[in-house]
XYZ file of C-alpha atoms in Angstrom:
294
model
C 65.625 57.853 -7.253
C 62.858 56.645 -9.545
C 64.350 55.247 -12.724
C 63.042 55.849 -16.241
C 61.446 52.402 -16.770
C 59.426 52.880 -13.569
C 58.216 56.279 -14.756
C 57.085 54.767 -18.044
C 55.319 51.930 -16.244
C 53.421 54.325 -13.988
C 52.458 56.489 -16.945
C 50.833 53.455 -18.571
C 48.431 52.921 -15.662
C 45.879 55.661 -16.367
C 43.382 54.421 -13.758
C 45.920 54.209 -10.932
C 44.205 55.205 -7.673
C 46.604 54.050 -4.950
C 50.396 54.355 -5.033
C 52.647 53.143 -2.226
C 56.239 54.391 -2.453
C 57.061 54.026 1.237
C 60.520 52.886 2.383
C 62.109 53.324 -1.039
C 64.754 55.915 0.006
C 63.244 58.601 -2.202
C 64.509 62.159 -1.879
C 62.347 63.738 -4.566
C 59.539 62.993 -7.017
C 59.732 63.933 -10.706
C 56.681 66.076 -11.629
C 56.134 64.025 -14.782
C 55.503 60.910 -12.701
C 52.287 62.242 -11.184
C 51.018 64.345 -14.058
C 49.639 61.430 -16.060
C 47.978 59.742 -13.071
C 44.655 61.520 -13.385
C 42.828 59.268 -10.925
C 45.448 58.969 -8.185
C 43.624 59.332 -4.859
C 46.051 57.948 -2.280
C 49.826 58.466 -2.169
C 52.026 56.953 0.521
C 55.590 58.289 0.539
C 56.312 57.599 4.199
C 59.687 56.634 5.663
C 61.804 58.053 2.876
C 64.415 60.811 2.800
C 62.281 63.839 1.959
C 63.433 67.081 3.580
C 60.387 69.029 2.364
C 56.895 68.251 1.172
C 57.500 67.487 -2.540
C 56.626 70.299 -4.920
C 55.705 67.674 -7.528
C 52.435 67.034 -5.700
C 51.021 70.060 -7.500
C 50.967 67.917 -10.661
C 48.306 65.626 -9.204
C 44.676 66.014 -10.213
C 42.549 64.174 -7.660
C 44.923 63.393 -4.796
C 42.876 63.096 -1.614
C 45.044 61.241 0.898
C 48.758 61.956 1.452
C 50.908 60.047 3.940
C 54.333 61.620 4.361
C 55.187 60.255 7.813
C 58.616 59.085 8.904
C 60.644 61.459 6.738
C 63.502 63.724 7.819
C 61.674 67.038 7.505
C 62.813 69.471 10.221
C 60.558 72.487 9.666
C 57.576 73.109 7.388
C 57.216 76.656 6.110
C 55.500 76.047 2.767
C 53.552 73.387 0.930
C 52.520 72.641 -2.659
C 49.069 73.775 -3.755
C 46.880 70.661 -3.721
C 43.255 71.828 -3.380
C 41.893 68.289 -3.758
C 43.700 66.953 -0.662
C 41.324 65.864 2.099
C 43.581 63.910 4.457
C 47.198 64.598 5.489
C 49.354 62.521 7.809
C 52.614 63.887 9.225
C 53.629 61.406 11.912
C 56.688 59.721 13.418
C 59.128 62.325 12.131
C 62.126 62.272 14.491
C 63.500 65.614 13.276
C 60.323 67.654 12.861
C 60.473 70.628 15.228
C 58.174 73.286 13.848
C 55.250 73.877 11.485
C 55.504 77.534 10.607
C 53.241 80.297 9.392
C 51.024 79.094 6.504
C 53.159 75.960 6.321
C 50.118 73.833 5.442
C 47.985 76.629 4.038
C 47.907 75.379 0.452
C 45.862 72.323 1.424
C 42.688 74.372 1.284
C 40.164 71.518 1.346
C 41.708 69.554 4.203
C 39.256 67.665 6.408
C 41.506 65.350 8.415
C 44.909 66.259 9.840
C 47.105 63.757 11.669
C 50.267 65.126 13.319
C 51.133 62.273 15.647
C 54.170 61.017 17.552
C 56.683 63.655 16.489
C 58.918 63.587 19.530
C 60.585 66.967 18.896
C 57.647 68.961 17.508
C 57.295 71.857 19.944
C 55.525 74.495 17.836
C 52.612 74.756 15.431
C 52.031 78.337 14.284
C 48.588 79.813 14.892
C 48.208 80.406 11.136
C 49.806 77.164 9.954
C 46.597 76.216 8.095
C 45.792 79.677 6.763
C 45.562 80.235 3.015
C 46.117 83.814 1.893
C 44.350 84.642 -1.356
C 45.125 87.058 -4.142
C 43.615 89.998 -2.267
C 45.178 89.010 1.082
C 41.962 87.420 2.313
C 42.561 84.595 4.778
C 40.706 81.295 4.843
C 40.983 78.140 6.966
C 40.126 74.590 5.901
C 37.123 73.030 7.640
C 38.923 70.407 9.676
C 36.669 67.583 10.909
C 39.279 65.261 12.438
C 42.370 66.486 14.264
C 44.980 64.322 15.968
C 48.021 66.059 17.466
C 48.777 63.520 20.204
C 52.219 62.428 21.383
C 54.182 65.503 20.367
C 56.099 68.074 22.462
C 53.478 70.796 22.254
C 53.181 73.021 25.309
C 50.977 75.743 23.805
C 48.458 75.945 20.967
C 46.709 79.082 19.763
C 42.929 79.153 19.481
C 43.212 80.548 15.942
C 44.869 77.376 14.671
C 41.367 76.091 13.826
C 38.671 78.473 12.608
C 35.786 76.712 14.353
C 36.519 74.180 17.069
C 32.846 73.247 17.398
C 32.877 71.681 13.934
C 35.559 69.121 14.767
C 34.106 65.625 15.090
C 37.159 63.743 16.356
C 39.973 64.955 18.603
C 43.372 63.633 19.665
C 45.252 65.949 22.061
C 46.695 63.793 24.823
C 50.320 63.064 25.728
C 51.621 66.572 25.121
C 53.402 68.594 27.850
C 50.638 71.206 28.039
C 51.368 74.295 30.130
C 48.460 75.427 32.275
C 48.891 79.186 32.104
C 46.969 82.180 30.805
C 48.183 81.556 27.263
C 46.256 78.277 27.255
C 43.281 79.661 29.188
C 41.120 79.187 26.109
C 41.544 75.416 26.577
C 39.281 75.648 29.631
C 36.728 77.948 28.006
C 36.508 76.490 24.502
C 38.632 73.444 23.702
C 37.905 71.158 26.676
C 34.104 71.696 26.465
C 34.218 70.973 22.706
C 36.164 67.739 23.253
C 34.080 66.653 26.244
C 30.884 67.097 24.254
C 31.759 64.326 21.776
C 34.685 62.456 23.416
C 34.478 62.586 27.225
C 37.260 60.023 27.611
C 39.617 62.131 25.480
C 38.900 65.267 27.510
C 39.710 63.352 30.696
C 43.167 62.473 29.347
C 44.324 66.070 29.035
C 46.439 67.068 32.021
C 48.791 69.871 33.000
C 52.521 69.271 32.732
C 53.673 72.698 33.910
C 53.971 74.684 36.098
C 55.242 72.095 38.536
C 52.596 72.779 41.186
C 49.848 71.922 38.648
C 51.462 68.844 37.149
C 49.000 65.997 36.736
C 45.903 68.125 37.326
C 43.029 67.363 34.949
C 42.149 70.193 32.572
C 38.586 68.900 32.570
C 38.392 69.520 36.315
C 39.837 73.015 35.901
C 37.341 73.729 33.133
C 34.365 72.602 35.216
C 35.594 74.670 38.173
C 35.941 77.793 36.033
C 39.597 78.113 36.995
C 41.673 81.118 35.979
C 45.241 80.128 35.115
C 47.929 82.668 35.932
C 50.540 83.983 33.519
C 53.978 82.503 34.022
C 56.958 84.721 34.819
C 58.672 86.042 31.691
C 62.064 84.758 32.830
C 60.830 81.440 34.130
C 60.823 82.483 37.785
C 58.346 80.924 40.186
C 57.163 83.604 42.631
C 54.787 81.118 44.256
C 57.870 79.483 45.789
C 59.302 82.711 47.241
C 57.597 82.318 50.634
C 59.077 78.889 51.150
C 62.529 80.097 50.104
C 62.383 83.066 52.494
C 61.300 80.798 55.344
C 64.327 78.548 54.889
C 66.606 81.598 54.660
C 65.245 82.890 57.967
C 65.812 79.533 59.675
C 69.364 79.439 58.309
C 70.055 82.935 59.653
C 68.745 82.035 63.108
C 71.164 79.127 63.230
C 74.108 81.031 61.781
C 73.993 84.230 63.880
C 74.787 82.576 67.278
C 77.540 80.543 65.678
C 79.123 83.640 64.121
C 78.870 85.677 67.359
C 80.352 82.824 69.402
C 83.188 82.415 66.922
C 84.026 86.131 67.106
C 84.113 86.090 70.909
C 86.406 83.059 70.977
C 88.669 84.684 68.434
C 88.808 87.915 70.447
C 89.838 86.106 73.650
C 92.465 84.050 71.869
C 93.841 87.138 70.144
C 94.409 89.169 73.332
C 95.880 86.240 75.252
C 98.552 85.784 72.600
C 100.328 89.028 73.663
C 102.962 88.519 76.518
C 102.888 90.897 79.473
C 105.903 93.337 79.254
C 107.715 95.487 81.909
C 105.733 98.246 83.411
C 106.812 101.780 82.688
C 106.217 104.870 84.757
C 106.659 108.412 83.576
C 107.303 111.618 85.488
C 107.086 115.031 83.941
C 109.218 117.814 85.308
C 107.984 121.276 85.601
C 110.003 122.285 82.566
C 108.770 119.265 80.507
C 112.389 118.350 79.781
C 112.929 115.308 82.005
C 111.415 111.909 81.442
C 112.298 109.238 83.946
C 111.800 105.546 83.202
C 111.591 103.045 85.984
């Protein structure tokens, strides 16, 4: 919590351009604290206890660089309207799992986005950066630098960025990318765009799943014009069915003789267990009334 004397002190620095409030156990920011800082350009509130992006950021006037890494945000579904913001860093958040629809859409002038080393971040919505205007028109910021390395992303939609060719710096490696039809656009559009300006970065991108493609370079697939298949809806792997059937057939060939032999042994043992009894002979009289037993 920021105490009153600190608020007064900050208010008396009208030309304040850089403010570092990292590692101060903040949970919220009073709107009045930022309203008087007309020239604040850089704000670092990393490694605090924020559960959401602070609404008070709307009180800033010229904020260009926001570092909110290391907080305990779990999901991002909305953001304050800060049209002056150019750079945003959301990294090293141990609880961040999802950036939802239009979650970052109010940062309309964003040029650099760093979403790095969030070990549980598995989803970024295709319209996470979309701003919807008064008449429902949709716009995307013109991102120039994008780093989404070292997360848990398996898929990414092509509509996440309006124009991939305009990006000047990429960071995509160390994600468990799935090489399937949903990510086919990687081979057609993304990999060529990365390779054009950062060949070494394109070479780092590899398939994690499905298992038979693990470790394969996406750059190689892109150059070969590969078509990636769609994975089974229920997670089945039909490509392994032939191998499974082969082993089943071998098992049956081994089991059938054993079962037949066991049945024959059982049959012999069963009939031998009955003792031989006295023989009986029967004689029928003409009138069918006499039965003689010997």
